[in-house]
PDB file of C-alpha atoms and ligand atoms in Angstrom:
ATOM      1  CA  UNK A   1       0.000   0.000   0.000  1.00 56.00           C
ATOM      2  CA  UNK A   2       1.295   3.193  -0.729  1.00 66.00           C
ATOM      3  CA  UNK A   3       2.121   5.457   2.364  1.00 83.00           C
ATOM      4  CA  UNK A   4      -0.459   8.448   2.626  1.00 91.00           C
ATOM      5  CA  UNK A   5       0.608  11.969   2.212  1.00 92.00           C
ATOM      6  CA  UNK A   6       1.362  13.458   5.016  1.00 93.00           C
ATOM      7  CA  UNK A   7       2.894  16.862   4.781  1.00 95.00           C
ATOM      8  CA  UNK A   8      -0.237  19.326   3.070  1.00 96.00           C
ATOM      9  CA  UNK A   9      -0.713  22.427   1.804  1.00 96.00           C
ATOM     10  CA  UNK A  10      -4.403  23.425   1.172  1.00 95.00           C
ATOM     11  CA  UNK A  11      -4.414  26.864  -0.822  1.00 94.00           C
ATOM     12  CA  UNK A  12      -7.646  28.617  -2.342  1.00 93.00           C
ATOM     13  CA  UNK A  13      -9.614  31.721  -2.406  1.00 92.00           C
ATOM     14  CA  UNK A  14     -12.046  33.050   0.181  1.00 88.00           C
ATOM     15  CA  UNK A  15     -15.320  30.135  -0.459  1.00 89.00           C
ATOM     16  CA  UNK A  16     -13.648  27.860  -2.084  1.00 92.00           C
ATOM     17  CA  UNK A  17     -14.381  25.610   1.109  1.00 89.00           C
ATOM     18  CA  UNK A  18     -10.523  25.152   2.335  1.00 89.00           C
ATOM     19  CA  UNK A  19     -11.457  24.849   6.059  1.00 86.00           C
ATOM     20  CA  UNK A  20     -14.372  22.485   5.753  1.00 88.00           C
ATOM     21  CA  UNK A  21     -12.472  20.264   3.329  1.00 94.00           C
ATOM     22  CA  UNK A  22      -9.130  20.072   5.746  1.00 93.00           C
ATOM     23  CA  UNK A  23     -11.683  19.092   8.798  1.00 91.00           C
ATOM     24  CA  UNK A  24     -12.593  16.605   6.947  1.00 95.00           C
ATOM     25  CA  UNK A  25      -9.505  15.438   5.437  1.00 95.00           C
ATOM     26  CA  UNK A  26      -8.020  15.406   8.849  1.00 95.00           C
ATOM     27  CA  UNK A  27     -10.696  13.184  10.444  1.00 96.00           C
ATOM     28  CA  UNK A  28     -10.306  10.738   7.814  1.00 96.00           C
ATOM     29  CA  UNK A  29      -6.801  10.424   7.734  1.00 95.00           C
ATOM     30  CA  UNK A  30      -5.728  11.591  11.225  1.00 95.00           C
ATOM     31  CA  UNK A  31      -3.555  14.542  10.033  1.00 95.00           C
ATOM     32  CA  UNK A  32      -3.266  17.489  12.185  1.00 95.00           C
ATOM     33  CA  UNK A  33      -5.267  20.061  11.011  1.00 93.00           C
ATOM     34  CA  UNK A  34      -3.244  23.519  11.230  1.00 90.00           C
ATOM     35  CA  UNK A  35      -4.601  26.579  11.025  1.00 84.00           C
ATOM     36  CA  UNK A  36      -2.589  29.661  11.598  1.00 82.00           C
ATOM     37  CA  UNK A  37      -5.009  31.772  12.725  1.00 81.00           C
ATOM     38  CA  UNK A  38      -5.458  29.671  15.394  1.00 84.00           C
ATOM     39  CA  UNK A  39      -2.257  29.131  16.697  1.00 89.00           C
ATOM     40  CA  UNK A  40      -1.760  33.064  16.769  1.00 86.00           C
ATOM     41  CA  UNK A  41      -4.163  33.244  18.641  1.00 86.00           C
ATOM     42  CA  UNK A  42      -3.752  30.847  20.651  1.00 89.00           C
ATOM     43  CA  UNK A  43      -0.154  31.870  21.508  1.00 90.00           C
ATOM     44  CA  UNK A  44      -1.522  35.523  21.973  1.00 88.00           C
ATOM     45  CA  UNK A  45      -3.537  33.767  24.621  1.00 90.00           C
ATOM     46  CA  UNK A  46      -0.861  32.353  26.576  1.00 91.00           C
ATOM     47  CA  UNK A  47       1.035  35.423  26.246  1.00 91.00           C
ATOM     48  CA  UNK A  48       4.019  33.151  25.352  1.00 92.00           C
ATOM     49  CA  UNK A  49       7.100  35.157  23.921  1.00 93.00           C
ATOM     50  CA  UNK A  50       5.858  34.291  20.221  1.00 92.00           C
ATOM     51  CA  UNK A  51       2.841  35.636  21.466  1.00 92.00           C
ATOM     52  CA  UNK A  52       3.503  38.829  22.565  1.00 94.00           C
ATOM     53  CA  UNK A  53       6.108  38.866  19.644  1.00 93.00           C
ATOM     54  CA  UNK A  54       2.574  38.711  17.201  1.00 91.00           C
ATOM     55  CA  UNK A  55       0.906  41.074  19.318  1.00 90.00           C
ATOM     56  CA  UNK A  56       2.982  43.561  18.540  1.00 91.00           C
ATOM     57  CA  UNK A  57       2.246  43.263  14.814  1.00 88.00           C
ATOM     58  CA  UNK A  58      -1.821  42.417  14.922  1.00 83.00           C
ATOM     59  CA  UNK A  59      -2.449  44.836  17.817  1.00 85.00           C
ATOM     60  CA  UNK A  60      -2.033  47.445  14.954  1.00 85.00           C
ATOM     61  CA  UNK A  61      -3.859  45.579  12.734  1.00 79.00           C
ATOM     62  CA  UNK A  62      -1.110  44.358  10.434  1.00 81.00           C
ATOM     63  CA  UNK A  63      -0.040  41.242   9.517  1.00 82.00           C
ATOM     64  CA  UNK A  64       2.442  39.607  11.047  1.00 88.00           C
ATOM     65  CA  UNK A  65       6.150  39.621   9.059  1.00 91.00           C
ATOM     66  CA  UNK A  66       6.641  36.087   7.002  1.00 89.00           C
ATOM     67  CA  UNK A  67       9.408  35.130   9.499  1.00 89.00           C
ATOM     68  CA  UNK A  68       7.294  35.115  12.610  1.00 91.00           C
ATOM     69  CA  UNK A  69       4.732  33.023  10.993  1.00 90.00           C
ATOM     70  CA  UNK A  70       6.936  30.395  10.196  1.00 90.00           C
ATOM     71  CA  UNK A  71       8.259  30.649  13.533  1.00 91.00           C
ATOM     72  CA  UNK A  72       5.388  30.097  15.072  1.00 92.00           C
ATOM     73  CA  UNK A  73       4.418  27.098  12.620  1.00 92.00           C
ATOM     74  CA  UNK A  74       8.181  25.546  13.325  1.00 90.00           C
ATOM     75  CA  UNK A  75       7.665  25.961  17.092  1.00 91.00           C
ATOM     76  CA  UNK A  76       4.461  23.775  16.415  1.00 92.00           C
ATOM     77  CA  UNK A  77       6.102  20.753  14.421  1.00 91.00           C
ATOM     78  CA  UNK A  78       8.884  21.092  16.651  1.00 89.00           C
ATOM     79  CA  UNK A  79       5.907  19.932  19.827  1.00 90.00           C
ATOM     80  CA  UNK A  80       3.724  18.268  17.635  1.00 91.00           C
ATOM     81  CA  UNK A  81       5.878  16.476  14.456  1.00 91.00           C
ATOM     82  CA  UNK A  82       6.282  17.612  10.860  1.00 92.00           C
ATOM     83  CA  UNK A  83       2.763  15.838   9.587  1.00 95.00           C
ATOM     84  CA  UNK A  84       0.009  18.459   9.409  1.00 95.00           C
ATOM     85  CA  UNK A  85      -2.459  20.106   6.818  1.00 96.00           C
ATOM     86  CA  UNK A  86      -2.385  23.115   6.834  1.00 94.00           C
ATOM     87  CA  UNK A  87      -5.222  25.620   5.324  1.00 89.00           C
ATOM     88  CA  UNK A  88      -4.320  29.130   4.316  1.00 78.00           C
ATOM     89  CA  UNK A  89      -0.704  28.948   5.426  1.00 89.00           C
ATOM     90  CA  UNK A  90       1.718  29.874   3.271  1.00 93.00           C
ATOM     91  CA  UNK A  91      -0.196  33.015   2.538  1.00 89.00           C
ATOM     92  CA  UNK A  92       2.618  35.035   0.943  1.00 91.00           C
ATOM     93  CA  UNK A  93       6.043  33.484  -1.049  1.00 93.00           C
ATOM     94  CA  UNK A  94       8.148  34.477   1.591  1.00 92.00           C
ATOM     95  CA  UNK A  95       6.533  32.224   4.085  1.00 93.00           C
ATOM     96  CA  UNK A  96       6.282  29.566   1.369  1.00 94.00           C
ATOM     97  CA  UNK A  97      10.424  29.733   1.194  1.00 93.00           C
ATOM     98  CA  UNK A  98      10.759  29.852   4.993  1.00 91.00           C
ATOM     99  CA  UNK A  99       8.670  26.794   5.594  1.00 93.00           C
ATOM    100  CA  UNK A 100      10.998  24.874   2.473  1.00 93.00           C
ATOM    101  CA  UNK A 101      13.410  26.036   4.764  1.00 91.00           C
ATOM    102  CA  UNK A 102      12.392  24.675   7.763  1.00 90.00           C
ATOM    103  CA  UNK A 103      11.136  21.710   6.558  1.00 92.00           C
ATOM    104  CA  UNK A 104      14.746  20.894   4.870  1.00 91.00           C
ATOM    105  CA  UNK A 105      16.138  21.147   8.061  1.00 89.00           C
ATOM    106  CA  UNK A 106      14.134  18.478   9.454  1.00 89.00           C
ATOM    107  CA  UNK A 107      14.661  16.243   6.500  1.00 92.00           C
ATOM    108  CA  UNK A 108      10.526  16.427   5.400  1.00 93.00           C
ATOM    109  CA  UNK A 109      10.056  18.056   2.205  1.00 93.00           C
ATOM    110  CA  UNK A 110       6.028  18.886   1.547  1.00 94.00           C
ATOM    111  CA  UNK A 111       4.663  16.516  -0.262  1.00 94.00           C
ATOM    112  CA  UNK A 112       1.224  18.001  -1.459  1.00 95.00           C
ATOM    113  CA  UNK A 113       0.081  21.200  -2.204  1.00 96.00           C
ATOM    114  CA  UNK A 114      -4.012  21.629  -3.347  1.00 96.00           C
ATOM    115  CA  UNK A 115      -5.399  24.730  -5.040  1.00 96.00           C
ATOM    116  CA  UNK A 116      -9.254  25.157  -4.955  1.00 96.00           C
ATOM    117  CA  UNK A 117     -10.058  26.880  -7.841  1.00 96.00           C
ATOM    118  CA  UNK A 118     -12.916  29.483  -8.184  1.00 95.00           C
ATOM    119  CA  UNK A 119     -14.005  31.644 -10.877  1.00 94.00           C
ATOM    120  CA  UNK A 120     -14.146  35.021  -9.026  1.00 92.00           C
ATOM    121  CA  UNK A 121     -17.742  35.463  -9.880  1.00 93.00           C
ATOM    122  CA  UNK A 122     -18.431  32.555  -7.899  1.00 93.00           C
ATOM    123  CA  UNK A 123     -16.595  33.635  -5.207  1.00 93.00           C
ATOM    124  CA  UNK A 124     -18.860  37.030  -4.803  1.00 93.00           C
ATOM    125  CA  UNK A 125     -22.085  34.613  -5.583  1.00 92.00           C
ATOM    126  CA  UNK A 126     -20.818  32.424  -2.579  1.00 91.00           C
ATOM    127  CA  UNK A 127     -19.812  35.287  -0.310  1.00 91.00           C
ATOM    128  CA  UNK A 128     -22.655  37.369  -1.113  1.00 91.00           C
ATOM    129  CA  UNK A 129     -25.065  35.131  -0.371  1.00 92.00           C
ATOM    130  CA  UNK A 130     -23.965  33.400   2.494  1.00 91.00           C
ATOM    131  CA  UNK A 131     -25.607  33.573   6.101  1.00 93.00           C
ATOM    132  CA  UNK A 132     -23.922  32.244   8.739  1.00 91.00           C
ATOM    133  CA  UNK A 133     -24.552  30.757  11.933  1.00 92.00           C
ATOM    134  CA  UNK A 134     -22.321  33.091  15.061  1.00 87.00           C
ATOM    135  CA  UNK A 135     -23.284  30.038  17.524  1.00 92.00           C
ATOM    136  CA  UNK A 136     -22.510  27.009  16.026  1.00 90.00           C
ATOM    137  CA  UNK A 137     -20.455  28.163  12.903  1.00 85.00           C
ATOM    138  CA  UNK A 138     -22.047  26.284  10.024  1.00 86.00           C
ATOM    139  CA  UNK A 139     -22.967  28.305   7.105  1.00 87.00           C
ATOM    140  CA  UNK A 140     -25.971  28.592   4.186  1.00 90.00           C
ATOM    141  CA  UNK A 141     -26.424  30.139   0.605  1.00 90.00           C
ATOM    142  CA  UNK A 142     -29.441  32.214   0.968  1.00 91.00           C
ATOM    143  CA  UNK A 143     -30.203  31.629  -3.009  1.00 88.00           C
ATOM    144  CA  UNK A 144     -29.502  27.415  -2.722  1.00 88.00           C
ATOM    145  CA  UNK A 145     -31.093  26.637   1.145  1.00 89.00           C
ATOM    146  CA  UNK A 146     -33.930  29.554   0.863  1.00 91.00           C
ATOM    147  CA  UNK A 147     -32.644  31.135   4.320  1.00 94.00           C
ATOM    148  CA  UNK A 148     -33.239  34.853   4.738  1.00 93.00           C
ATOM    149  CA  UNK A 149     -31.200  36.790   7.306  1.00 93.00           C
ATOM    150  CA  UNK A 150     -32.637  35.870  10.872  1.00 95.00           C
ATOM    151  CA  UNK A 151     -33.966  32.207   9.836  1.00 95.00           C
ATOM    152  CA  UNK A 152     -33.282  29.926  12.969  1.00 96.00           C
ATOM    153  CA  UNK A 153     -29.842  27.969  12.661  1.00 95.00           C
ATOM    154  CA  UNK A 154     -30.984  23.790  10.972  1.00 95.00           C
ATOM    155  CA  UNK A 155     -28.312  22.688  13.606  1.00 95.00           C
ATOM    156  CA  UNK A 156     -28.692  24.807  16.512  1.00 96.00           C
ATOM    157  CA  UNK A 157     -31.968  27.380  16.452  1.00 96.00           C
ATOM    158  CA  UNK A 158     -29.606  30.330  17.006  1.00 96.00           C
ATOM    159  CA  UNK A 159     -30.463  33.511  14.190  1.00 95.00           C
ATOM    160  CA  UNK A 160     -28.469  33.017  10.812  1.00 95.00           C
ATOM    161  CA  UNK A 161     -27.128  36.574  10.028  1.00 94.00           C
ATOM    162  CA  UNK A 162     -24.555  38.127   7.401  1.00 91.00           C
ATOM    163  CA  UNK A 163     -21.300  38.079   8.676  1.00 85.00           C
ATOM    164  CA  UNK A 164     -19.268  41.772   9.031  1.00 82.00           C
ATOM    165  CA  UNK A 165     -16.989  40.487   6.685  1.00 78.00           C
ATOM    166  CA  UNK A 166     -18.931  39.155   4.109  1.00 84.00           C
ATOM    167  CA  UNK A 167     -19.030  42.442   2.230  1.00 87.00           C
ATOM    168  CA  UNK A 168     -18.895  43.641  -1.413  1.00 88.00           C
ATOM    169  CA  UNK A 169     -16.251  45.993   0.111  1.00 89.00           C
ATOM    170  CA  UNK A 170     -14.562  43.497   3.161  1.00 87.00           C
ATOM    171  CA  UNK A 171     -14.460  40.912  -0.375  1.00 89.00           C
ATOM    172  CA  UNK A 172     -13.006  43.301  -2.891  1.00 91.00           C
ATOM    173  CA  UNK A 173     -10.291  43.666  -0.106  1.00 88.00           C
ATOM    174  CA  UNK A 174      -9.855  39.892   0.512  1.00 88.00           C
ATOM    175  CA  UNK A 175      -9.921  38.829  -3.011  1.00 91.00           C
ATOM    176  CA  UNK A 176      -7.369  41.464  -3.815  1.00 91.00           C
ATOM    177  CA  UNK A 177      -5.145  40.683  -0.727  1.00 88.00           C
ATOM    178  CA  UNK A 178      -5.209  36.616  -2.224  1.00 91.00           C
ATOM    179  CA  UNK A 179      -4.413  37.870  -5.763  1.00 93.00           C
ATOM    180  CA  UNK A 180      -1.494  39.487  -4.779  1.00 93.00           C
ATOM    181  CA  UNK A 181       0.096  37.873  -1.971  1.00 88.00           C
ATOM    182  CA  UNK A 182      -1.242  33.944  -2.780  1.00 90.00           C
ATOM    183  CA  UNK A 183      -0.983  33.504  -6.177  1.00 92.00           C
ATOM    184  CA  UNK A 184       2.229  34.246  -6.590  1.00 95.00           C
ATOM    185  CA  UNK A 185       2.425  30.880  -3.988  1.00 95.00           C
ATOM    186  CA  UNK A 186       0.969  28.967  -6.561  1.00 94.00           C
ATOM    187  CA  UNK A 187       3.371  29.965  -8.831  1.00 94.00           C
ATOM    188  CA  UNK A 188       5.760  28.911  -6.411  1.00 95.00           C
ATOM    189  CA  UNK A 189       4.587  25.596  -6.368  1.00 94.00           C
ATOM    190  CA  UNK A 190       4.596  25.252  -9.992  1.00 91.00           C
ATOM    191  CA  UNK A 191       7.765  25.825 -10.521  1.00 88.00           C
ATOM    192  CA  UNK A 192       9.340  23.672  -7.364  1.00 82.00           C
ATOM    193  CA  UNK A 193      10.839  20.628  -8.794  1.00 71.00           C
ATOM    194  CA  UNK A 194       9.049  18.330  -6.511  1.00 74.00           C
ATOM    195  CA  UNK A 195       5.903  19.080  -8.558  1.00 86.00           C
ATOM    196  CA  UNK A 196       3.807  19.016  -5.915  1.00 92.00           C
ATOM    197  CA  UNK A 197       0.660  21.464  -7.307  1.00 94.00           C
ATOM    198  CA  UNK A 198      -2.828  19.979  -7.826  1.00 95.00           C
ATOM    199  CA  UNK A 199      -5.638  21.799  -9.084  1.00 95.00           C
ATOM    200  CA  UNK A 200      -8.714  20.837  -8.118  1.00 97.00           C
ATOM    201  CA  UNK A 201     -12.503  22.496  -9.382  1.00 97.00           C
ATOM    202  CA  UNK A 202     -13.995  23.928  -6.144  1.00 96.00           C
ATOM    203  CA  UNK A 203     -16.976  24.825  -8.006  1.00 93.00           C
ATOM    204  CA  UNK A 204     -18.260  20.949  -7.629  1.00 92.00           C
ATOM    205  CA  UNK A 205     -19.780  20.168  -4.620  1.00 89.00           C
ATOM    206  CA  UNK A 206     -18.217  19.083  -1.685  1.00 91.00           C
ATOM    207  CA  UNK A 207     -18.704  15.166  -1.373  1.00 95.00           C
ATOM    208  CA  UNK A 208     -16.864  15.392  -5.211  1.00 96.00           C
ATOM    209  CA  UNK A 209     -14.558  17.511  -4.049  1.00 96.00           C
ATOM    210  CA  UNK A 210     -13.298  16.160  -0.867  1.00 97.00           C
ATOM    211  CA  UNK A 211     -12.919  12.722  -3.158  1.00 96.00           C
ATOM    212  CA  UNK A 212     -10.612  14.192  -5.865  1.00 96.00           C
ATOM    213  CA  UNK A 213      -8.258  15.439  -2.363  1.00 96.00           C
ATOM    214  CA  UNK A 214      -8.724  12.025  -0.861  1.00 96.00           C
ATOM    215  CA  UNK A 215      -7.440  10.057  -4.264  1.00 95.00           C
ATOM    216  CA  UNK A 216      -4.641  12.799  -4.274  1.00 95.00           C
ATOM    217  CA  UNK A 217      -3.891  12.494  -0.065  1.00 95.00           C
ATOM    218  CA  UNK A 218      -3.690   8.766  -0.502  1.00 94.00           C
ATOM    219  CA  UNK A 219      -1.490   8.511  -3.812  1.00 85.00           C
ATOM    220  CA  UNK A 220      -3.666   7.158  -6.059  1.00 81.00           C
ATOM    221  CA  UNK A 221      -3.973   9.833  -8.634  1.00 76.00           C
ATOM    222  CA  UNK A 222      -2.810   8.113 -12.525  1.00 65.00           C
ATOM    223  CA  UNK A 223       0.254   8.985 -13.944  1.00 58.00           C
ATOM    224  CA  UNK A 224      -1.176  11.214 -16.728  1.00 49.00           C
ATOM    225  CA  UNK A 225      -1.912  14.056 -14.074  1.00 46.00           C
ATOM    226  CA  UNK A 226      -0.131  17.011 -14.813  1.00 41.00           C
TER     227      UNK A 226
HETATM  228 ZN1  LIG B 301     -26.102  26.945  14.341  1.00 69.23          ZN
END
Protein backbone atom coordinates (compact mmCIF):
# COMPACT_ATOMS: atom_id res chain seq x y z
CA UNK A 1 0.00 0.00 0.00
CA UNK A 2 1.30 3.19 -0.73
CA UNK A 3 2.12 5.46 2.36
CA UNK A 4 -0.46 8.45 2.63
CA UNK A 5 0.61 11.97 2.21
CA UNK A 6 1.36 13.46 5.02
CA UNK A 7 2.89 16.86 4.78
CA UNK A 8 -0.24 19.33 3.07
CA UNK A 9 -0.71 22.43 1.80
CA UNK A 10 -4.40 23.42 1.17
CA UNK A 11 -4.41 26.86 -0.82
CA UNK A 12 -7.65 28.62 -2.34
CA UNK A 13 -9.61 31.72 -2.41
CA UNK A 14 -12.05 33.05 0.18
CA UNK A 15 -15.32 30.13 -0.46
CA UNK A 16 -13.65 27.86 -2.08
CA UNK A 17 -14.38 25.61 1.11
CA UNK A 18 -10.52 25.15 2.33
CA UNK A 19 -11.46 24.85 6.06
CA UNK A 20 -14.37 22.48 5.75
CA UNK A 21 -12.47 20.26 3.33
CA UNK A 22 -9.13 20.07 5.75
CA UNK A 23 -11.68 19.09 8.80
CA UNK A 24 -12.59 16.61 6.95
CA UNK A 25 -9.50 15.44 5.44
CA UNK A 26 -8.02 15.41 8.85
CA UNK A 27 -10.70 13.18 10.44
CA UNK A 28 -10.31 10.74 7.81
CA UNK A 29 -6.80 10.42 7.73
CA UNK A 30 -5.73 11.59 11.22
CA UNK A 31 -3.56 14.54 10.03
CA UNK A 32 -3.27 17.49 12.19
CA UNK A 33 -5.27 20.06 11.01
CA UNK A 34 -3.24 23.52 11.23
CA UNK A 35 -4.60 26.58 11.03
CA UNK A 36 -2.59 29.66 11.60
CA UNK A 37 -5.01 31.77 12.73
CA UNK A 38 -5.46 29.67 15.39
CA UNK A 39 -2.26 29.13 16.70
CA UNK A 40 -1.76 33.06 16.77
CA UNK A 41 -4.16 33.24 18.64
CA UNK A 42 -3.75 30.85 20.65
CA UNK A 43 -0.15 31.87 21.51
CA UNK A 44 -1.52 35.52 21.97
CA UNK A 45 -3.54 33.77 24.62
CA UNK A 46 -0.86 32.35 26.58
CA UNK A 47 1.03 35.42 26.25
CA UNK A 48 4.02 33.15 25.35
CA UNK A 49 7.10 35.16 23.92
CA UNK A 50 5.86 34.29 20.22
CA UNK A 51 2.84 35.64 21.47
CA UNK A 52 3.50 38.83 22.57
CA UNK A 53 6.11 38.87 19.64
CA UNK A 54 2.57 38.71 17.20
CA UNK A 55 0.91 41.07 19.32
CA UNK A 56 2.98 43.56 18.54
CA UNK A 57 2.25 43.26 14.81
CA UNK A 58 -1.82 42.42 14.92
CA UNK A 59 -2.45 44.84 17.82
CA UNK A 60 -2.03 47.45 14.95
CA UNK A 61 -3.86 45.58 12.73
CA UNK A 62 -1.11 44.36 10.43
CA UNK A 63 -0.04 41.24 9.52
CA UNK A 64 2.44 39.61 11.05
CA UNK A 65 6.15 39.62 9.06
CA UNK A 66 6.64 36.09 7.00
CA UNK A 67 9.41 35.13 9.50
CA UNK A 68 7.29 35.12 12.61
CA UNK A 69 4.73 33.02 10.99
CA UNK A 70 6.94 30.39 10.20
CA UNK A 71 8.26 30.65 13.53
CA UNK A 72 5.39 30.10 15.07
CA UNK A 73 4.42 27.10 12.62
CA UNK A 74 8.18 25.55 13.33
CA UNK A 75 7.67 25.96 17.09
CA UNK A 76 4.46 23.78 16.41
CA UNK A 77 6.10 20.75 14.42
CA UNK A 78 8.88 21.09 16.65
CA UNK A 79 5.91 19.93 19.83
CA UNK A 80 3.72 18.27 17.64
CA UNK A 81 5.88 16.48 14.46
CA UNK A 82 6.28 17.61 10.86
CA UNK A 83 2.76 15.84 9.59
CA UNK A 84 0.01 18.46 9.41
CA UNK A 85 -2.46 20.11 6.82
CA UNK A 86 -2.39 23.11 6.83
CA UNK A 87 -5.22 25.62 5.32
CA UNK A 88 -4.32 29.13 4.32
CA UNK A 89 -0.70 28.95 5.43
CA UNK A 90 1.72 29.87 3.27
CA UNK A 91 -0.20 33.01 2.54
CA UNK A 92 2.62 35.04 0.94
CA UNK A 93 6.04 33.48 -1.05
CA UNK A 94 8.15 34.48 1.59
CA UNK A 95 6.53 32.22 4.08
CA UNK A 96 6.28 29.57 1.37
CA UNK A 97 10.42 29.73 1.19
CA UNK A 98 10.76 29.85 4.99
CA UNK A 99 8.67 26.79 5.59
CA UNK A 100 11.00 24.87 2.47
CA UNK A 101 13.41 26.04 4.76
CA UNK A 102 12.39 24.68 7.76
CA UNK A 103 11.14 21.71 6.56
CA UNK A 104 14.75 20.89 4.87
CA UNK A 105 16.14 21.15 8.06
CA UNK A 106 14.13 18.48 9.45
CA UNK A 107 14.66 16.24 6.50
CA UNK A 108 10.53 16.43 5.40
CA UNK A 109 10.06 18.06 2.21
CA UNK A 110 6.03 18.89 1.55
CA UNK A 111 4.66 16.52 -0.26
CA UNK A 112 1.22 18.00 -1.46
CA UNK A 113 0.08 21.20 -2.20
CA UNK A 114 -4.01 21.63 -3.35
CA UNK A 115 -5.40 24.73 -5.04
CA UNK A 116 -9.25 25.16 -4.96
CA UNK A 117 -10.06 26.88 -7.84
CA UNK A 118 -12.92 29.48 -8.18
CA UNK A 119 -14.01 31.64 -10.88
CA UNK A 120 -14.15 35.02 -9.03
CA UNK A 121 -17.74 35.46 -9.88
CA UNK A 122 -18.43 32.55 -7.90
CA UNK A 123 -16.60 33.63 -5.21
CA UNK A 124 -18.86 37.03 -4.80
CA UNK A 125 -22.08 34.61 -5.58
CA UNK A 126 -20.82 32.42 -2.58
CA UNK A 127 -19.81 35.29 -0.31
CA UNK A 128 -22.66 37.37 -1.11
CA UNK A 129 -25.07 35.13 -0.37
CA UNK A 130 -23.97 33.40 2.49
CA UNK A 131 -25.61 33.57 6.10
CA UNK A 132 -23.92 32.24 8.74
CA UNK A 133 -24.55 30.76 11.93
CA UNK A 134 -22.32 33.09 15.06
CA UNK A 135 -23.28 30.04 17.52
CA UNK A 136 -22.51 27.01 16.03
CA UNK A 137 -20.46 28.16 12.90
CA UNK A 138 -22.05 26.28 10.02
CA UNK A 139 -22.97 28.30 7.10
CA UNK A 140 -25.97 28.59 4.19
CA UNK A 141 -26.42 30.14 0.60
CA UNK A 142 -29.44 32.21 0.97
CA UNK A 143 -30.20 31.63 -3.01
CA UNK A 144 -29.50 27.42 -2.72
CA UNK A 145 -31.09 26.64 1.14
CA UNK A 146 -33.93 29.55 0.86
CA UNK A 147 -32.64 31.13 4.32
CA UNK A 148 -33.24 34.85 4.74
CA UNK A 149 -31.20 36.79 7.31
CA UNK A 150 -32.64 35.87 10.87
CA UNK A 151 -33.97 32.21 9.84
CA UNK A 152 -33.28 29.93 12.97
CA UNK A 153 -29.84 27.97 12.66
CA UNK A 154 -30.98 23.79 10.97
CA UNK A 155 -28.31 22.69 13.61
CA UNK A 156 -28.69 24.81 16.51
CA UNK A 157 -31.97 27.38 16.45
CA UNK A 158 -29.61 30.33 17.01
CA UNK A 159 -30.46 33.51 14.19
CA UNK A 160 -28.47 33.02 10.81
CA UNK A 161 -27.13 36.57 10.03
CA UNK A 162 -24.55 38.13 7.40
CA UNK A 163 -21.30 38.08 8.68
CA UNK A 164 -19.27 41.77 9.03
CA UNK A 165 -16.99 40.49 6.69
CA UNK A 166 -18.93 39.16 4.11
CA UNK A 167 -19.03 42.44 2.23
CA UNK A 168 -18.90 43.64 -1.41
CA UNK A 169 -16.25 45.99 0.11
CA UNK A 170 -14.56 43.50 3.16
CA UNK A 171 -14.46 40.91 -0.37
CA UNK A 172 -13.01 43.30 -2.89
CA UNK A 173 -10.29 43.67 -0.11
CA UNK A 174 -9.85 39.89 0.51
CA UNK A 175 -9.92 38.83 -3.01
CA UNK A 176 -7.37 41.46 -3.81
CA UNK A 177 -5.14 40.68 -0.73
CA UNK A 178 -5.21 36.62 -2.22
CA UNK A 179 -4.41 37.87 -5.76
CA UNK A 180 -1.49 39.49 -4.78
CA UNK A 181 0.10 37.87 -1.97
CA UNK A 182 -1.24 33.94 -2.78
CA UNK A 183 -0.98 33.50 -6.18
CA UNK A 184 2.23 34.25 -6.59
CA UNK A 185 2.43 30.88 -3.99
CA UNK A 186 0.97 28.97 -6.56
CA UNK A 187 3.37 29.97 -8.83
CA UNK A 188 5.76 28.91 -6.41
CA UNK A 189 4.59 25.60 -6.37
CA UNK A 190 4.60 25.25 -9.99
CA UNK A 191 7.77 25.83 -10.52
CA UNK A 192 9.34 23.67 -7.36
CA UNK A 193 10.84 20.63 -8.79
CA UNK A 194 9.05 18.33 -6.51
CA UNK A 195 5.90 19.08 -8.56
CA UNK A 196 3.81 19.02 -5.91
CA UNK A 197 0.66 21.46 -7.31
CA UNK A 198 -2.83 19.98 -7.83
CA UNK A 199 -5.64 21.80 -9.08
CA UNK A 200 -8.71 20.84 -8.12
CA UNK A 201 -12.50 22.50 -9.38
CA UNK A 202 -14.00 23.93 -6.14
CA UNK A 203 -16.98 24.82 -8.01
CA UNK A 204 -18.26 20.95 -7.63
CA UNK A 205 -19.78 20.17 -4.62
CA UNK A 206 -18.22 19.08 -1.68
CA UNK A 207 -18.70 15.17 -1.37
CA UNK A 208 -16.86 15.39 -5.21
CA UNK A 209 -14.56 17.51 -4.05
CA UNK A 210 -13.30 16.16 -0.87
CA UNK A 211 -12.92 12.72 -3.16
CA UNK A 212 -10.61 14.19 -5.86
CA UNK A 213 -8.26 15.44 -2.36
CA UNK A 214 -8.72 12.03 -0.86
CA UNK A 215 -7.44 10.06 -4.26
CA UNK A 216 -4.64 12.80 -4.27
CA UNK A 217 -3.89 12.49 -0.07
CA UNK A 218 -3.69 8.77 -0.50
CA UNK A 219 -1.49 8.51 -3.81
CA UNK A 220 -3.67 7.16 -6.06
CA UNK A 221 -3.97 9.83 -8.63
CA UNK A 222 -2.81 8.11 -12.53
CA UNK A 223 0.25 8.98 -13.94
CA UNK A 224 -1.18 11.21 -16.73
CA UNK A 225 -1.91 14.06 -14.07
CA UNK A 226 -0.13 17.01 -14.81
ZN1 LIG B 1 -26.10 26.95 14.34
Amino acid sequence: MDPLKQRIVLLGPPASGKGTQADRLSKTFGIPHVSTGALLRSECARETVLGREANEWTSKGLLVPDELAVRIVATWMQEHGAVFLFDGFPRTVGQAEHLDRALDHLKAPLELVVLLELPEQEIRRRILERLSCLACGATFSSSIHGYVQGSACPNCGAPLVRRNDDTEAALAQRLEVYNQLTLPVVSYYEKTALRILRRVDAGQGSDAIFAKIAVLVENKEGPANS
